[in-house]
Coordinates of C-alpha atoms and ligand atoms in Angstrom, one line a residue:
M1 CA 87.4 113.6 123.1
N2 CA 90.1 112.4 125.6
K3 CA 92.0 115.5 126.7
Y4 CA 95.5 114.1 126.1
I5 CA 94.6 113.1 122.5
A6 CA 92.9 116.5 121.9
K7 CA 96.1 118.3 123.1
I8 CA 98.3 116.2 120.8
L9 CA 96.1 116.8 117.8
N10 CA 96.0 120.6 118.4
G11 CA 99.8 120.6 118.9
L12 CA 100.3 118.7 115.6
Q13 CA 98.1 121.2 113.8
E14 CA 100.1 124.1 115.1
R15 CA 103.5 122.6 114.5
N16 CA 102.8 121.0 111.1
A17 CA 100.4 123.6 109.6
G18 CA 99.6 122.8 106.0
E19 CA 100.8 119.2 106.1
K20 CA 97.3 118.0 105.3
E21 CA 98.0 114.3 104.5
F22 CA 100.1 114.0 107.7
L23 CA 97.4 115.6 109.8
Q24 CA 94.8 113.3 108.2
A25 CA 96.7 110.2 109.0
A26 CA 97.5 111.4 112.6
E27 CA 93.8 112.1 113.2
E28 CA 92.7 108.7 112.0
I29 CA 95.3 107.0 114.2
L30 CA 95.0 109.1 117.4
T31 CA 91.2 109.2 117.5
S32 CA 91.3 105.3 117.7
L33 CA 93.7 105.4 120.7
E34 CA 91.5 107.1 123.3
A35 CA 90.7 103.9 125.2
V36 CA 94.3 102.9 125.1
V37 CA 95.7 106.1 126.7
E38 CA 92.9 106.0 129.2
R39 CA 94.0 102.5 130.3
H40 CA 97.7 103.7 130.4
P41 CA 98.0 107.1 132.2
E42 CA 101.8 106.5 132.3
Y43 CA 101.9 107.2 128.6
E44 CA 101.0 110.9 129.1
R45 CA 103.6 111.3 131.8
A46 CA 106.2 109.9 129.4
A47 CA 105.0 112.2 126.6
L48 CA 104.6 109.0 124.5
L49 CA 102.3 110.4 121.9
E50 CA 104.4 113.6 121.5
R51 CA 107.4 111.4 120.7
F52 CA 105.4 108.9 118.6
T53 CA 104.2 111.7 116.2
E54 CA 107.6 113.4 115.9
P55 CA 110.0 111.7 113.5
E56 CA 113.3 110.7 115.1
R57 CA 115.1 112.2 112.1
T58 CA 114.2 113.9 108.8
V59 CA 116.6 114.2 106.0
M60 CA 116.0 116.5 102.9
F61 CA 118.5 116.8 100.2
R62 CA 119.3 118.1 96.7
V63 CA 119.3 115.6 93.8
P64 CA 121.0 117.1 90.8
W65 CA 121.2 115.2 87.5
V66 CA 121.6 115.8 83.8
D67 CA 118.8 114.9 81.3
D68 CA 119.4 113.5 77.8
G69 CA 119.4 117.0 76.3
G70 CA 122.3 118.0 78.5
N71 CA 120.2 120.2 80.8
V72 CA 120.9 120.2 84.6
R73 CA 117.8 119.2 86.6
V74 CA 117.3 119.5 90.4
N75 CA 114.8 117.5 92.4
R76 CA 114.3 117.2 96.2
G77 CA 115.0 113.9 98.1
Y78 CA 113.5 112.9 101.4
R79 CA 114.0 110.2 104.1
V80 CA 111.9 110.4 107.2
Q81 CA 113.3 108.0 109.9
F82 CA 110.2 108.0 112.0
N83 CA 110.5 105.3 114.7
S84 CA 113.0 102.7 115.4
A85 CA 111.5 101.3 118.7
I86 CA 111.0 97.8 117.4
G87 CA 113.6 97.5 114.6
P88 CA 115.6 99.3 111.9
Y89 CA 113.6 101.9 110.0
K90 CA 111.8 100.2 107.1
G91 CA 109.6 101.6 104.4
G92 CA 109.5 102.4 100.7
L93 CA 110.7 105.2 98.5
R94 CA 108.2 107.0 96.3
F95 CA 109.1 108.9 93.1
H96 CA 106.2 111.0 92.0
P97 CA 105.8 114.7 91.2
S98 CA 103.3 115.2 94.1
V99 CA 105.8 114.1 96.7
N100 CA 106.4 116.6 99.5
L101 CA 107.2 116.4 103.2
S102 CA 103.5 116.0 104.3
I103 CA 103.1 112.9 102.0
I104 CA 106.4 111.3 103.2
K105 CA 105.5 111.9 106.8
F106 CA 102.0 110.4 106.5
L107 CA 103.4 107.4 104.9
G108 CA 106.1 107.1 107.6
L109 CA 103.6 107.4 110.4
E110 CA 101.4 104.7 108.9
Q111 CA 104.4 102.5 108.3
I112 CA 105.3 102.4 112.0
L113 CA 102.0 100.7 112.9
K114 CA 101.9 98.6 109.7
N115 CA 105.3 97.2 110.4
S116 CA 104.4 96.5 114.0
L117 CA 101.3 94.6 112.8
T118 CA 103.5 92.2 110.8
S119 CA 105.0 90.9 114.1
L120 CA 108.4 91.2 112.5
P121 CA 111.2 93.4 114.0
I122 CA 111.0 96.5 111.7
G123 CA 110.6 100.2 112.6
G124 CA 109.0 102.8 110.4
G125 CA 110.4 105.1 107.8
K126 CA 109.6 106.4 104.3
G127 CA 111.4 108.5 101.6
G128 CA 111.3 109.5 98.0
S129 CA 111.5 112.4 95.7
D130 CA 109.3 114.7 93.5
F131 CA 111.1 113.2 90.5
D132 CA 108.6 111.9 87.8
P133 CA 109.9 108.7 86.2
K134 CA 107.1 108.9 83.6
G135 CA 108.4 109.8 80.1
K136 CA 112.1 109.6 81.2
S137 CA 114.6 107.5 79.3
E138 CA 116.4 104.5 80.9
G139 CA 119.5 106.6 81.1
E140 CA 117.7 109.5 82.8
V141 CA 116.1 107.2 85.4
M142 CA 119.5 105.5 86.1
R143 CA 121.3 108.8 86.5
F144 CA 118.6 110.2 88.8
C145 CA 118.8 107.0 91.0
Q146 CA 122.6 107.2 91.1
S147 CA 122.5 110.9 92.2
F148 CA 119.7 110.1 94.8
M149 CA 121.7 107.3 96.3
T150 CA 125.0 109.3 96.3
E151 CA 123.4 111.3 99.2
L152 CA 121.0 108.7 100.7
Y153 CA 123.7 106.1 101.2
R154 CA 125.2 107.8 104.3
H155 CA 121.8 107.7 106.1
I156 CA 120.9 104.0 105.5
G157 CA 122.3 100.6 106.2
E158 CA 121.2 97.0 106.6
D159 CA 120.8 97.4 110.4
T160 CA 119.8 101.0 110.5
D161 CA 117.4 101.8 107.7
V162 CA 116.3 99.6 104.8
P163 CA 114.3 101.3 102.0
A164 CA 112.3 99.5 99.3
G165 CA 109.9 100.5 96.5
D166 CA 106.6 102.4 96.4
I167 CA 104.9 104.4 93.7
G168 CA 107.3 105.0 90.8
V169 CA 110.0 102.8 92.4
G170 CA 110.0 99.2 91.2
G171 CA 112.5 96.5 90.3
R172 CA 114.3 98.7 87.8
E173 CA 114.9 101.6 90.2
I174 CA 115.9 99.4 93.1
G175 CA 118.5 97.8 90.8
Y176 CA 120.0 101.2 90.0
L177 CA 119.8 102.4 93.6
F178 CA 121.5 99.2 94.8
G179 CA 124.2 99.4 92.2
Q180 CA 125.2 102.9 93.3
Y181 CA 125.0 101.9 97.0
K182 CA 127.4 99.1 96.4
R183 CA 129.7 101.2 94.4
V184 CA 130.1 104.0 97.0
T185 CA 130.3 101.7 100.1
S186 CA 131.8 98.5 98.6
K187 CA 129.2 96.5 100.6
H188 CA 126.9 93.9 99.1
V189 CA 124.3 93.8 101.9
G190 CA 120.6 93.8 102.3
V191 CA 120.3 97.6 102.5
L192 CA 117.3 97.7 100.1
T193 CA 114.5 95.2 99.6
G194 CA 112.7 94.3 96.4
R195 CA 116.0 93.5 94.8
G196 CA 116.2 91.2 91.8
L197 CA 116.5 87.5 92.4
S198 CA 120.0 87.4 90.9
Y199 CA 121.4 89.8 93.5
G200 CA 119.8 89.0 96.9
G201 CA 116.1 89.5 96.4
S202 CA 113.3 87.2 97.7
L203 CA 110.8 85.2 95.8
V204 CA 107.2 86.5 96.2
R205 CA 108.4 90.1 97.0
T206 CA 107.0 91.3 93.6
E207 CA 103.7 89.7 94.2
A208 CA 103.5 90.2 98.0
T209 CA 101.4 93.3 98.5
G210 CA 98.7 92.4 96.1
Y211 CA 98.7 88.7 97.1
G212 CA 98.7 89.6 100.8
L213 CA 95.8 92.0 100.2
V214 CA 93.7 89.3 98.7
Y215 CA 94.7 86.7 101.4
M216 CA 93.3 89.1 103.9
V217 CA 90.0 89.5 102.0
E218 CA 89.9 85.8 101.6
E219 CA 90.1 85.4 105.4
A220 CA 87.5 88.1 106.0
L221 CA 85.1 86.3 103.6
A222 CA 85.9 82.9 105.1
R223 CA 84.9 84.2 108.5
R224 CA 81.5 85.0 107.1
G225 CA 81.1 81.7 105.3
E226 CA 81.9 83.1 101.9
S227 CA 84.7 83.0 99.3
L228 CA 86.0 84.9 96.3
E229 CA 84.4 82.6 93.9
N230 CA 82.3 84.5 91.3
K231 CA 82.6 87.8 93.2
T232 CA 82.8 91.0 91.1
V233 CA 85.9 93.1 91.9
V234 CA 87.0 96.6 91.0
I235 CA 90.6 97.5 91.4
S236 CA 92.0 101.0 91.1
G237 CA 95.6 101.5 89.8
S238 CA 97.5 99.2 87.4
G239 CA 100.9 99.2 89.0
N240 CA 102.6 96.6 91.2
V241 CA 100.0 96.3 93.9
A242 CA 97.0 96.3 91.5
L243 CA 98.4 93.8 89.0
Y244 CA 99.1 91.2 91.7
A245 CA 95.9 91.8 93.6
C246 CA 94.2 91.1 90.3
E247 CA 96.2 87.9 89.7
K248 CA 95.4 86.4 93.1
A249 CA 91.8 87.5 93.0
Q250 CA 91.3 85.8 89.6
S251 CA 93.1 82.7 90.7
L252 CA 90.7 82.4 93.6
G253 CA 87.7 82.6 91.2
A254 CA 86.8 86.3 91.3
K255 CA 86.0 88.4 88.2
V256 CA 88.0 91.7 88.1
V257 CA 86.0 94.0 85.8
A258 CA 87.9 97.3 86.0
M259 CA 91.3 98.9 86.6
Y260 CA 92.8 102.4 86.1
D261 CA 95.9 104.5 85.7
S262 CA 96.1 108.2 86.3
D263 CA 94.5 109.0 82.9
G264 CA 91.4 106.9 83.0
Y265 CA 89.9 103.5 83.5
V266 CA 89.0 100.4 81.6
Y267 CA 85.8 98.4 82.1
D268 CA 85.9 94.8 80.8
K269 CA 82.7 93.0 81.6
N270 CA 84.3 89.7 80.6
G271 CA 87.0 90.1 83.2
I272 CA 90.4 91.8 82.8
R273 CA 92.8 89.9 80.6
L274 CA 95.8 90.0 83.0
D275 CA 98.3 88.8 80.4
V276 CA 97.4 91.8 78.2
M277 CA 97.4 94.2 81.1
K278 CA 100.8 93.1 82.4
E279 CA 102.3 93.4 78.9
I280 CA 101.1 97.0 78.6
K281 CA 102.0 98.0 82.1
E282 CA 105.1 96.0 83.1
V283 CA 106.8 95.5 79.7
E284 CA 105.7 98.4 77.5
R285 CA 105.1 100.9 80.3
A286 CA 102.3 102.2 78.2
R287 CA 98.9 103.9 79.1
I288 CA 95.9 101.8 80.1
R289 CA 93.8 103.1 77.2
V290 CA 95.8 100.7 75.0
Y291 CA 94.0 97.8 76.7
A292 CA 90.7 98.8 75.2
E293 CA 92.3 99.0 71.8
R294 CA 93.6 95.4 72.2
V295 CA 90.7 93.6 73.9
A296 CA 87.4 93.3 72.2
G297 CA 84.4 94.3 74.4
A298 CA 86.6 96.4 76.8
E299 CA 85.7 100.1 77.2
Y300 CA 88.0 103.0 78.1
R301 CA 86.8 106.1 79.9
E302 CA 88.9 109.2 80.5
G303 CA 89.3 110.2 84.2
C304 CA 89.5 108.0 87.3
R305 CA 86.5 108.8 89.5
G306 CA 84.0 107.0 87.4
I307 CA 85.5 103.6 88.3
W308 CA 83.7 103.8 91.7
Q309 CA 80.3 104.0 90.0
I310 CA 80.8 100.4 88.7
P311 CA 78.7 97.9 90.7
C312 CA 80.9 95.4 92.5
D313 CA 81.0 93.1 95.6
I314 CA 84.6 94.0 96.5
A315 CA 86.6 97.2 95.9
L316 CA 90.4 97.2 96.1
P317 CA 91.8 100.8 95.9
C318 CA 95.4 100.2 94.9
A319 CA 96.7 103.5 93.4
T320 CA 97.2 106.4 95.8
Q321 CA 95.9 108.4 98.8
N322 CA 92.4 109.9 99.0
E323 CA 91.1 108.2 95.8
I324 CA 87.8 107.4 97.5
D325 CA 86.0 110.4 99.0
G326 CA 82.6 110.5 100.7
A327 CA 80.7 110.7 97.4
S328 CA 82.6 107.8 95.8
A329 CA 82.1 105.7 98.9
K330 CA 78.3 106.4 98.8
S331 CA 78.1 105.3 95.2
L332 CA 80.0 102.1 96.0
V333 CA 77.6 101.4 98.8
Q334 CA 74.5 102.2 96.7
N335 CA 75.8 99.7 94.1
G336 CA 76.1 97.0 96.6
V337 CA 79.8 96.8 97.7
K338 CA 80.3 94.5 100.7
Y339 CA 84.0 94.5 101.2
V340 CA 86.6 97.3 100.8
A341 CA 90.3 96.5 101.3
E342 CA 93.0 99.1 100.9
G343 CA 96.0 98.1 98.8
A344 CA 97.2 101.7 98.6
N345 CA 98.1 103.8 101.6
M346 CA 95.2 105.9 102.9
P347 CA 93.2 105.6 99.7
T348 CA 89.9 106.4 101.5
T349 CA 89.3 109.8 103.1
L350 CA 88.0 110.1 106.7
E351 CA 84.5 110.8 105.3
G352 CA 84.7 107.8 103.0
I353 CA 85.6 105.5 105.9
E354 CA 82.7 106.8 107.9
V355 CA 80.3 106.0 104.9
F356 CA 81.6 102.5 104.7
Q357 CA 81.5 101.8 108.4
K358 CA 77.9 103.2 108.8
A359 CA 76.7 101.0 105.9
G360 CA 78.2 97.9 107.5
V361 CA 80.7 97.3 104.7
V362 CA 83.7 95.2 105.9
F363 CA 86.4 97.8 105.7
L364 CA 90.0 96.5 105.9
P365 CA 92.4 99.5 106.4
A366 CA 95.7 99.9 104.6
K367 CA 98.1 99.4 107.4
A368 CA 96.7 95.9 107.9
A369 CA 95.6 95.0 104.4
N370 CA 98.7 96.1 102.5
A371 CA 101.2 94.9 105.1
G372 CA 102.1 91.9 103.0
G373 CA 104.6 93.9 101.0
V374 CA 106.7 95.1 103.9
A375 CA 106.3 91.7 105.7
T376 CA 107.9 90.0 102.7
S377 CA 110.6 92.7 102.7
A378 CA 111.4 91.7 106.2
L379 CA 111.5 88.1 105.0
E380 CA 114.0 89.2 102.4
M381 CA 116.1 90.9 105.1
A382 CA 116.1 87.6 107.1
Q383 CA 117.3 85.7 104.0
S384 CA 120.0 88.3 103.3
S385 CA 121.4 88.3 106.8
G386 CA 121.2 84.5 107.0
R387 CA 122.7 84.1 103.5
M388 CA 119.7 81.9 102.6
F389 CA 117.2 81.6 99.8
W390 CA 113.7 80.2 100.5
S391 CA 111.4 78.7 97.9
F392 CA 108.4 80.4 96.5
E393 CA 106.1 78.1 98.4
E394 CA 107.9 78.8 101.7
V395 CA 107.7 82.5 101.4
D396 CA 104.1 82.5 100.1
A397 CA 103.0 80.3 103.1
K398 CA 104.7 82.7 105.5
L399 CA 103.0 85.7 103.8
K400 CA 99.6 84.0 104.0
G401 CA 100.2 83.1 107.7
I402 CA 101.2 86.7 108.5
M403 CA 98.1 88.2 106.8
V404 CA 95.7 85.8 108.6
N405 CA 97.5 86.7 111.9
I406 CA 97.1 90.4 111.3
Y407 CA 93.4 90.0 110.6
R408 CA 93.0 88.1 113.8
N409 CA 95.0 90.5 115.9
M410 CA 93.1 93.6 114.6
E411 CA 89.8 91.8 115.1
N412 CA 90.7 90.8 118.7
A413 CA 92.0 94.3 119.5
A414 CA 88.7 95.9 118.3
R415 CA 86.7 93.5 120.3
E416 CA 88.8 93.9 123.5
Y417 CA 88.2 97.7 123.4
G418 CA 84.5 97.3 122.7
M419 CA 84.6 98.3 119.0
E420 CA 83.9 94.9 117.4
G421 CA 84.1 95.0 113.6
N422 CA 85.9 98.3 113.5
Y423 CA 89.1 97.2 111.9
V424 CA 90.4 100.8 111.6
A425 CA 90.5 101.0 115.4
G426 CA 91.6 97.4 115.7
A427 CA 94.6 97.8 113.4
N428 CA 95.6 101.1 115.0
I429 CA 95.4 99.7 118.6
A430 CA 97.1 96.3 117.8
G431 CA 99.9 98.1 116.0
F432 CA 100.3 100.8 118.6
E433 CA 100.4 98.5 121.6
K434 CA 103.7 96.9 120.7
V435 CA 105.4 100.2 119.7
A436 CA 104.2 101.8 122.9
Q437 CA 105.6 98.9 125.0
A438 CA 109.0 99.1 123.2
M439 CA 109.2 102.9 123.6
M440 CA 108.3 102.7 127.3
A441 CA 110.9 100.1 127.9
Q442 CA 113.6 102.1 126.2
G443 CA 113.3 105.2 128.3
I444 CA 113.0 108.8 127.1
V445 CA 114.7 108.7 123.7
Ligands
NDP1 P1 103.1 101.8 91.1 O1 103.9 102.9 90.8 O2 103.6 100.4 90.6 O3 101.6 102.0 90.5 C1 100.9 103.0 90.9 C2 99.5 103.0 90.2 O4 98.7 104.0 90.7 C3 99.7 103.3 88.7 O5 98.7 102.7 88.0 C4 99.5 104.8 88.7 O6 99.0 105.4 87.5 C5 98.4 105.0 89.8 N1 98.5 106.3 90.4 C6 99.5 106.8 91.1 N2 99.2 108.1 91.5 C7 98.0 108.3 91.0 C8 97.1 109.5 91.1 N3 97.5 110.6 91.7 N4 95.9 109.4 90.5 C9 95.5 108.3 89.9 N5 96.3 107.2 89.8 C10 97.5 107.2 90.3 O7 103.0 101.8 92.7 P2 102.5 100.6 93.7 O8 101.6 99.7 93.0 O9 103.8 100.1 94.3 O10 101.8 101.4 94.8 C11 100.4 101.7 94.8 C12 99.9 102.0 96.2 O11 100.2 100.9 97.0 C13 100.6 103.2 96.8 O12 99.6 103.9 97.6 C14 101.7 102.6 97.7 O13 102.0 103.5 98.8 C15 100.9 101.4 98.2 N6 101.8 100.3 98.6 C16 102.7 99.7 97.9 C17 103.5 98.7 98.3 C18 104.5 98.0 97.5 O14 105.0 97.0 97.9 N7 104.8 98.4 96.3 C19 103.3 98.1 99.7 C20 102.2 98.7 100.4 C21 101.5 99.8 99.9 P3 100.1 106.1 86.5 O15 101.0 105.1 86.1 O16 99.3 106.7 85.5 O17 100.8 107.1 87.4
2IT2 O1 103.9 101.1 101.9 C1 104.6 100.1 102.0 O2 104.5 99.3 102.9 C2 105.7 99.9 101.0 N1 105.8 100.6 100.0 C3 106.6 98.7 101.1 C4 107.7 99.0 102.1 C5 108.8 98.0 102.2 O3 109.8 98.3 102.9 O4 108.7 96.9 101.6

């Protein structure tokens, strides 16, 4: 391994011991950049990778709130402002009990390169809390969001840092967060994206990550003379990304046969009834097992891992990190999977990626494949600052153009560095090159 990269990886392990998700993401990225740092010895002299892997700023804070029973609860809030070389920090907020500094830092690091790949002027950041919205009343969710924003507001702004949603943060939470931001600052500005259409949001933002994912798969198929028509698709998760990936895949002729939530999965050999799934997940906020009670012929199985045993042509992991390990990747390959595109962030372990790449599966990594969400967030920012509102068709066409462009850029970068077909390396290199140029131009900061 290149000596500079090895030194950085060792240093990261010492300084961030125990941050396993962050170290995993850093390893995946840095091991792709050997040829780049060899071509640019000036990067080492400028300690570019030392700076790239150290967040510009990390904020951790107390979030106290009162539950419906009158009990005082305390959660921990985070915002990691990782890199602002190419634009204001941009990235989602995750509310999930598993959230810790390692998870927020891995997401922030990935976000830097993802945002660079969109070609839009956005830096990388991420935040969230170990708050669990599941099972909480509307009032509890609102009071939590208000308390969270009462601290976060002083660290963000429409030209400095613009959060959005992620796991556990959807339109409802963005609404409460925005309301509190406006209340304490008196400013109605584009400080959050994913806002409702009645108060500054953009058309297509809700659908963007899932649609963008499928647009990229469509491009990858088209390059090989294929299409989504009659392809069998398995999607993990049943949240924002999964639902709209399902919608777009179905509209392009694919058959989605399985989806899951954190309790278990449903298998519907006739193809998932998306209207029923949306009603259960978006309206009732109920568990996925209800789907099998309502749709004849559908089966529910407890536990998530079994979903990767289902034969499919295309797998779209859209739930969370490390949901496909080496063993699950092997069973997908044995059952004939040809394309894997990551809707979630880092859903495949390093071993899993190796299994797919060795088997010749077309593997489209998260920072490229799920960039449609943040790209459309940047389009929302443009509309906010320009006081404009674009039509659905306009935003959707821009989203599609961005996804095709990302595909081509990562393909070209992989080829240029002698790793044709390795989209992991291609995405890392294409994303990193622009950030590196911007950091070099801005001096030692
Ligand atoms: P949602 O909260 O809307 O949905 C998350 C889904 O994943 C739910 O079905 C949830 O099940 C499931 N899930 C979450 N954690 C686990 C777990 N530990 N084990 C099994 N299932 C789990 O989130 P999103 O759809 O917004 O996000 C999904 C993924 O996509 C995340 O990795 C996120 O970082 C990524 N992403 C999101 C973008 C966006 O615009 N929203 C943009 C780019 C990436 P349950 O309800 O049971 O918890
Ligand atoms: O992981 C991601 O790219 C997101 N959760 C979306 C971030 C955003 O700012 O829209």
